[in-house]
């Protein structure tokens, strides 16, 4: 309860700061206040296209994220087991991590359809995060416990269920949570540049072009709220899985 | 008979067993005694097949179902006592050996147990595995004298071949085991 009240007070403080700065600037065109933003958000929420647009973006980001988690899991597991594969693939991972996301978006735009660019970019950003997390966690699995499972002749399935999955669960949860934030940011950035139809990123771009700053903030707020909601859901799911194990 | 013939074994940069020749009765119970660091654990790991001798031969350990109680308990921290034993056997056998080891509450996780309880859970796991060979590395670690006596009485006939490492002759006597000294 205390924590919730503290969180609420902190939220109120920062909204007040936003309102204060907006009032000080005095130009809604430069910085709309929280009231303008919420009004714009409600106005948008009354239209069907808002929900369709949000859903399309959500599906694109979710698809890229899901593919990224799956690929990261496979690559992390394979590279933890095969040193030669790790040596072969680690430069790819380094390049992906070091390259600005905008470079990838522009490059990929030449190869695949606008609609798929955000999916691919979210996938590309999530994969190395999960890959690294899983590989490091697998490399850190307790050797003594590994030897115990060999001594008692655990089957591969039993080893996976009782040793490897519980060992990597904290790192996998952390990687998935971090990856989710990256998927959102990179997916929306890809939409802003690729501008597919029915996309939050396209609406952000249009709001910027047509100087609809309140809409720009309202769409941004939508993205933030969705991202926070999904992160909370993911953490809850991970906790439940952890408790069930 | 289990025969170790001129066995040399150790770890990188450290020789532990040098030219060890030994015969162990099979079936039978043998207690290995030696000061710390003189190769009791290494001998048990060699017998379990977890290590290979650098030179020399070990005969008579082929085609066995071996249960090894490690020097450390090596319980899975995310599983309860009951589940830690069940994963190597079946629920009924697990319950039976936990009872024999006087673990009344099988729902505790390793971090909720005392050192002695963890040791007895690890022992229950080794016993529930149902091997024909029991290798026990300091099985009585952390147990008081009365408990040692009760536990020894329950495990000494649990497998045809038992080799254990002990710190003193009294522990070997509890198991009615023949003592073998590893000399420095």
PDB file of C-alpha atoms in Angstrom, chain B residues 39-139:
ATOM      1  CA  UNK B  39      42.353 -38.877  -1.981  1.00  0.00           C
ATOM      2  CA  UNK B  40      39.173 -40.292  -0.410  1.00  0.00           C
ATOM      3  CA  UNK B  41      36.936 -38.275  -2.719  1.00  0.00           C
ATOM      4  CA  UNK B  42      39.194 -38.944  -5.697  1.00  0.00           C
ATOM      5  CA  UNK B  43      38.999 -42.671  -5.050  1.00  0.00           C
ATOM      6  CA  UNK B  44      35.185 -42.575  -4.927  1.00  0.00           C
ATOM      7  CA  UNK B  45      35.053 -40.472  -8.112  1.00  0.00           C
ATOM      8  CA  UNK B  46      37.322 -42.995  -9.837  1.00  0.00           C
ATOM      9  CA  UNK B  47      35.072 -45.852  -8.768  1.00  0.00           C
ATOM     10  CA  UNK B  48      31.999 -43.900  -9.956  1.00  0.00           C
ATOM     11  CA  UNK B  49      33.602 -43.373 -13.356  1.00  0.00           C
ATOM     12  CA  UNK B  50      33.519 -39.599 -13.034  1.00  0.00           C
ATOM     13  CA  UNK B  51      37.315 -39.546 -13.338  1.00  0.00           C
ATOM     14  CA  UNK B  52      39.731 -41.715 -15.231  1.00  0.00           C
ATOM     15  CA  UNK B  53      43.085 -42.727 -13.783  1.00  0.00           C
ATOM     16  CA  UNK B  54      46.126 -41.151 -15.417  1.00  0.00           C
ATOM     17  CA  UNK B  55      47.641 -44.617 -15.358  1.00  0.00           C
ATOM     18  CA  UNK B  56      46.864 -47.962 -13.766  1.00  0.00           C
ATOM     19  CA  UNK B  57      43.687 -50.014 -13.935  1.00  0.00           C
ATOM     20  CA  UNK B  58      40.395 -50.356 -12.123  1.00  0.00           C
ATOM     21  CA  UNK B  59      38.619 -53.686 -12.502  1.00  0.00           C
ATOM     22  CA  UNK B  60      35.187 -54.878 -11.409  1.00  0.00           C
ATOM     23  CA  UNK B  61      33.231 -51.638 -11.694  1.00  0.00           C
ATOM     24  CA  UNK B  62      31.871 -52.285 -15.183  1.00  0.00           C
ATOM     25  CA  UNK B  63      28.098 -52.534 -15.870  1.00  0.00           C
ATOM     26  CA  UNK B  64      26.978 -51.361 -12.475  1.00  0.00           C
ATOM     27  CA  UNK B  65      24.181 -49.060 -11.435  1.00  0.00           C
ATOM     28  CA  UNK B  66      26.040 -46.696  -9.145  1.00  0.00           C
ATOM     29  CA  UNK B  67      24.557 -44.208  -6.703  1.00  0.00           C
ATOM     30  CA  UNK B  68      27.069 -41.662  -5.482  1.00  0.00           C
ATOM     31  CA  UNK B  69      26.552 -39.439  -2.489  1.00  0.00           C
ATOM     32  CA  UNK B  70      28.760 -36.505  -3.367  1.00  0.00           C
ATOM     33  CA  UNK B  71      30.910 -34.730  -0.817  1.00  0.00           C
ATOM     34  CA  UNK B  72      28.582 -31.733  -1.307  1.00  0.00           C
ATOM     35  CA  UNK B  73      24.827 -32.359  -1.116  1.00  0.00           C
ATOM     36  CA  UNK B  74      24.142 -31.148  -4.670  1.00  0.00           C
ATOM     37  CA  UNK B  75      20.414 -30.789  -4.170  1.00  0.00           C
ATOM     38  CA  UNK B  76      18.506 -28.827  -6.786  1.00  0.00           C
ATOM     39  CA  UNK B  77      17.726 -25.571  -4.951  1.00  0.00           C
ATOM     40  CA  UNK B  78      14.408 -25.002  -6.751  1.00  0.00           C
ATOM     41  CA  UNK B  79      12.958 -28.380  -5.760  1.00  0.00           C
ATOM     42  CA  UNK B  80      11.574 -29.555  -2.442  1.00  0.00           C
ATOM     43  CA  UNK B  81      13.208 -32.402  -0.525  1.00  0.00           C
ATOM     44  CA  UNK B  82      10.554 -34.787  -1.821  1.00  0.00           C
ATOM     45  CA  UNK B  83      10.952 -33.715  -5.436  1.00  0.00           C
ATOM     46  CA  UNK B  84      14.758 -33.875  -5.163  1.00  0.00           C
ATOM     47  CA  UNK B  85      14.457 -37.563  -4.311  1.00  0.00           C
ATOM     48  CA  UNK B  86      11.543 -38.323  -6.632  1.00  0.00           C
ATOM     49  CA  UNK B  87      13.461 -37.253  -9.727  1.00  0.00           C
ATOM     50  CA  UNK B  88      15.760 -40.263  -9.430  1.00  0.00           C
ATOM     51  CA  UNK B  89      13.116 -42.798  -8.444  1.00  0.00           C
ATOM     52  CA  UNK B  90       9.330 -42.863  -8.021  1.00  0.00           C
ATOM     53  CA  UNK B  91       7.113 -41.115  -5.465  1.00  0.00           C
ATOM     54  CA  UNK B  92       6.658 -44.181  -3.251  1.00  0.00           C
ATOM     55  CA  UNK B  93      10.356 -45.056  -3.060  1.00  0.00           C
ATOM     56  CA  UNK B  94      11.199 -41.396  -2.499  1.00  0.00           C
ATOM     57  CA  UNK B  95       8.753 -41.155   0.404  1.00  0.00           C
ATOM     58  CA  UNK B  96      10.062 -44.397   1.898  1.00  0.00           C
ATOM     59  CA  UNK B  97      13.692 -43.251   1.937  1.00  0.00           C
ATOM     60  CA  UNK B  98      12.838 -39.794   3.180  1.00  0.00           C
ATOM     61  CA  UNK B  99      11.022 -41.453   6.094  1.00  0.00           C
ATOM     62  CA  UNK B 100      14.004 -43.741   6.695  1.00  0.00           C
ATOM     63  CA  UNK B 101      16.261 -40.694   6.765  1.00  0.00           C
ATOM     64  CA  UNK B 102      13.861 -39.042   9.236  1.00  0.00           C
ATOM     65  CA  UNK B 103      12.856 -36.194   6.937  1.00  0.00           C
ATOM     66  CA  UNK B 104       9.371 -35.493   8.232  1.00  0.00           C
ATOM     67  CA  UNK B 105       8.587 -32.518   6.032  1.00  0.00           C
ATOM     68  CA  UNK B 106       9.313 -33.254   2.379  1.00  0.00           C
ATOM     69  CA  UNK B 107       7.912 -29.920   1.280  1.00  0.00           C
ATOM     70  CA  UNK B 108      10.946 -27.932   2.439  1.00  0.00           C
ATOM     71  CA  UNK B 109      13.364 -26.412  -0.054  1.00  0.00           C
ATOM     72  CA  UNK B 110      17.104 -26.912   0.517  1.00  0.00           C
ATOM     73  CA  UNK B 111      17.588 -23.340   1.778  1.00  0.00           C
ATOM     74  CA  UNK B 112      14.927 -24.001   4.421  1.00  0.00           C
ATOM     75  CA  UNK B 113      16.689 -27.105   5.759  1.00  0.00           C
ATOM     76  CA  UNK B 114      19.517 -27.472   8.245  1.00  0.00           C
ATOM     77  CA  UNK B 115      22.856 -28.869   7.031  1.00  0.00           C
ATOM     78  CA  UNK B 116      22.019 -32.252   8.522  1.00  0.00           C
ATOM     79  CA  UNK B 117      18.624 -32.360   6.810  1.00  0.00           C
ATOM     80  CA  UNK B 118      20.206 -31.520   3.481  1.00  0.00           C
ATOM     81  CA  UNK B 119      22.719 -34.325   3.992  1.00  0.00           C
ATOM     82  CA  UNK B 120      19.978 -36.819   4.800  1.00  0.00           C
ATOM     83  CA  UNK B 121      17.956 -35.701   1.780  1.00  0.00           C
ATOM     84  CA  UNK B 122      21.003 -36.251  -0.433  1.00  0.00           C
ATOM     85  CA  UNK B 123      21.415 -39.665   1.196  1.00  0.00           C
ATOM     86  CA  UNK B 124      17.744 -40.454   0.574  1.00  0.00           C
ATOM     87  CA  UNK B 125      18.248 -39.570  -3.079  1.00  0.00           C
ATOM     88  CA  UNK B 126      21.271 -41.884  -3.381  1.00  0.00           C
ATOM     89  CA  UNK B 127      19.355 -44.704  -1.693  1.00  0.00           C
ATOM     90  CA  UNK B 128      16.137 -44.172  -3.656  1.00  0.00           C
ATOM     91  CA  UNK B 129      18.075 -44.407  -6.909  1.00  0.00           C
ATOM     92  CA  UNK B 130      18.306 -48.104  -6.230  1.00  0.00           C
ATOM     93  CA  UNK B 131      21.772 -48.882  -7.479  1.00  0.00           C
ATOM     94  CA  UNK B 132      23.686 -52.073  -6.827  1.00  0.00           C
ATOM     95  CA  UNK B 133      26.639 -49.968  -5.722  1.00  0.00           C
ATOM     96  CA  UNK B 134      26.570 -47.214  -3.139  1.00  0.00           C
ATOM     97  CA  UNK B 135      29.495 -44.803  -2.991  1.00  0.00           C
ATOM     98  CA  UNK B 136      29.121 -42.502  -0.024  1.00  0.00           C
ATOM     99  CA  UNK B 137      31.436 -39.547   0.479  1.00  0.00           C
ATOM    100  CA  UNK B 138      31.247 -38.559   4.143  1.00  0.00           C
ATOM    101  CA  UNK B 139      27.642 -39.711   4.612  1.00  0.00           C
TER     102      UNK B 139
END
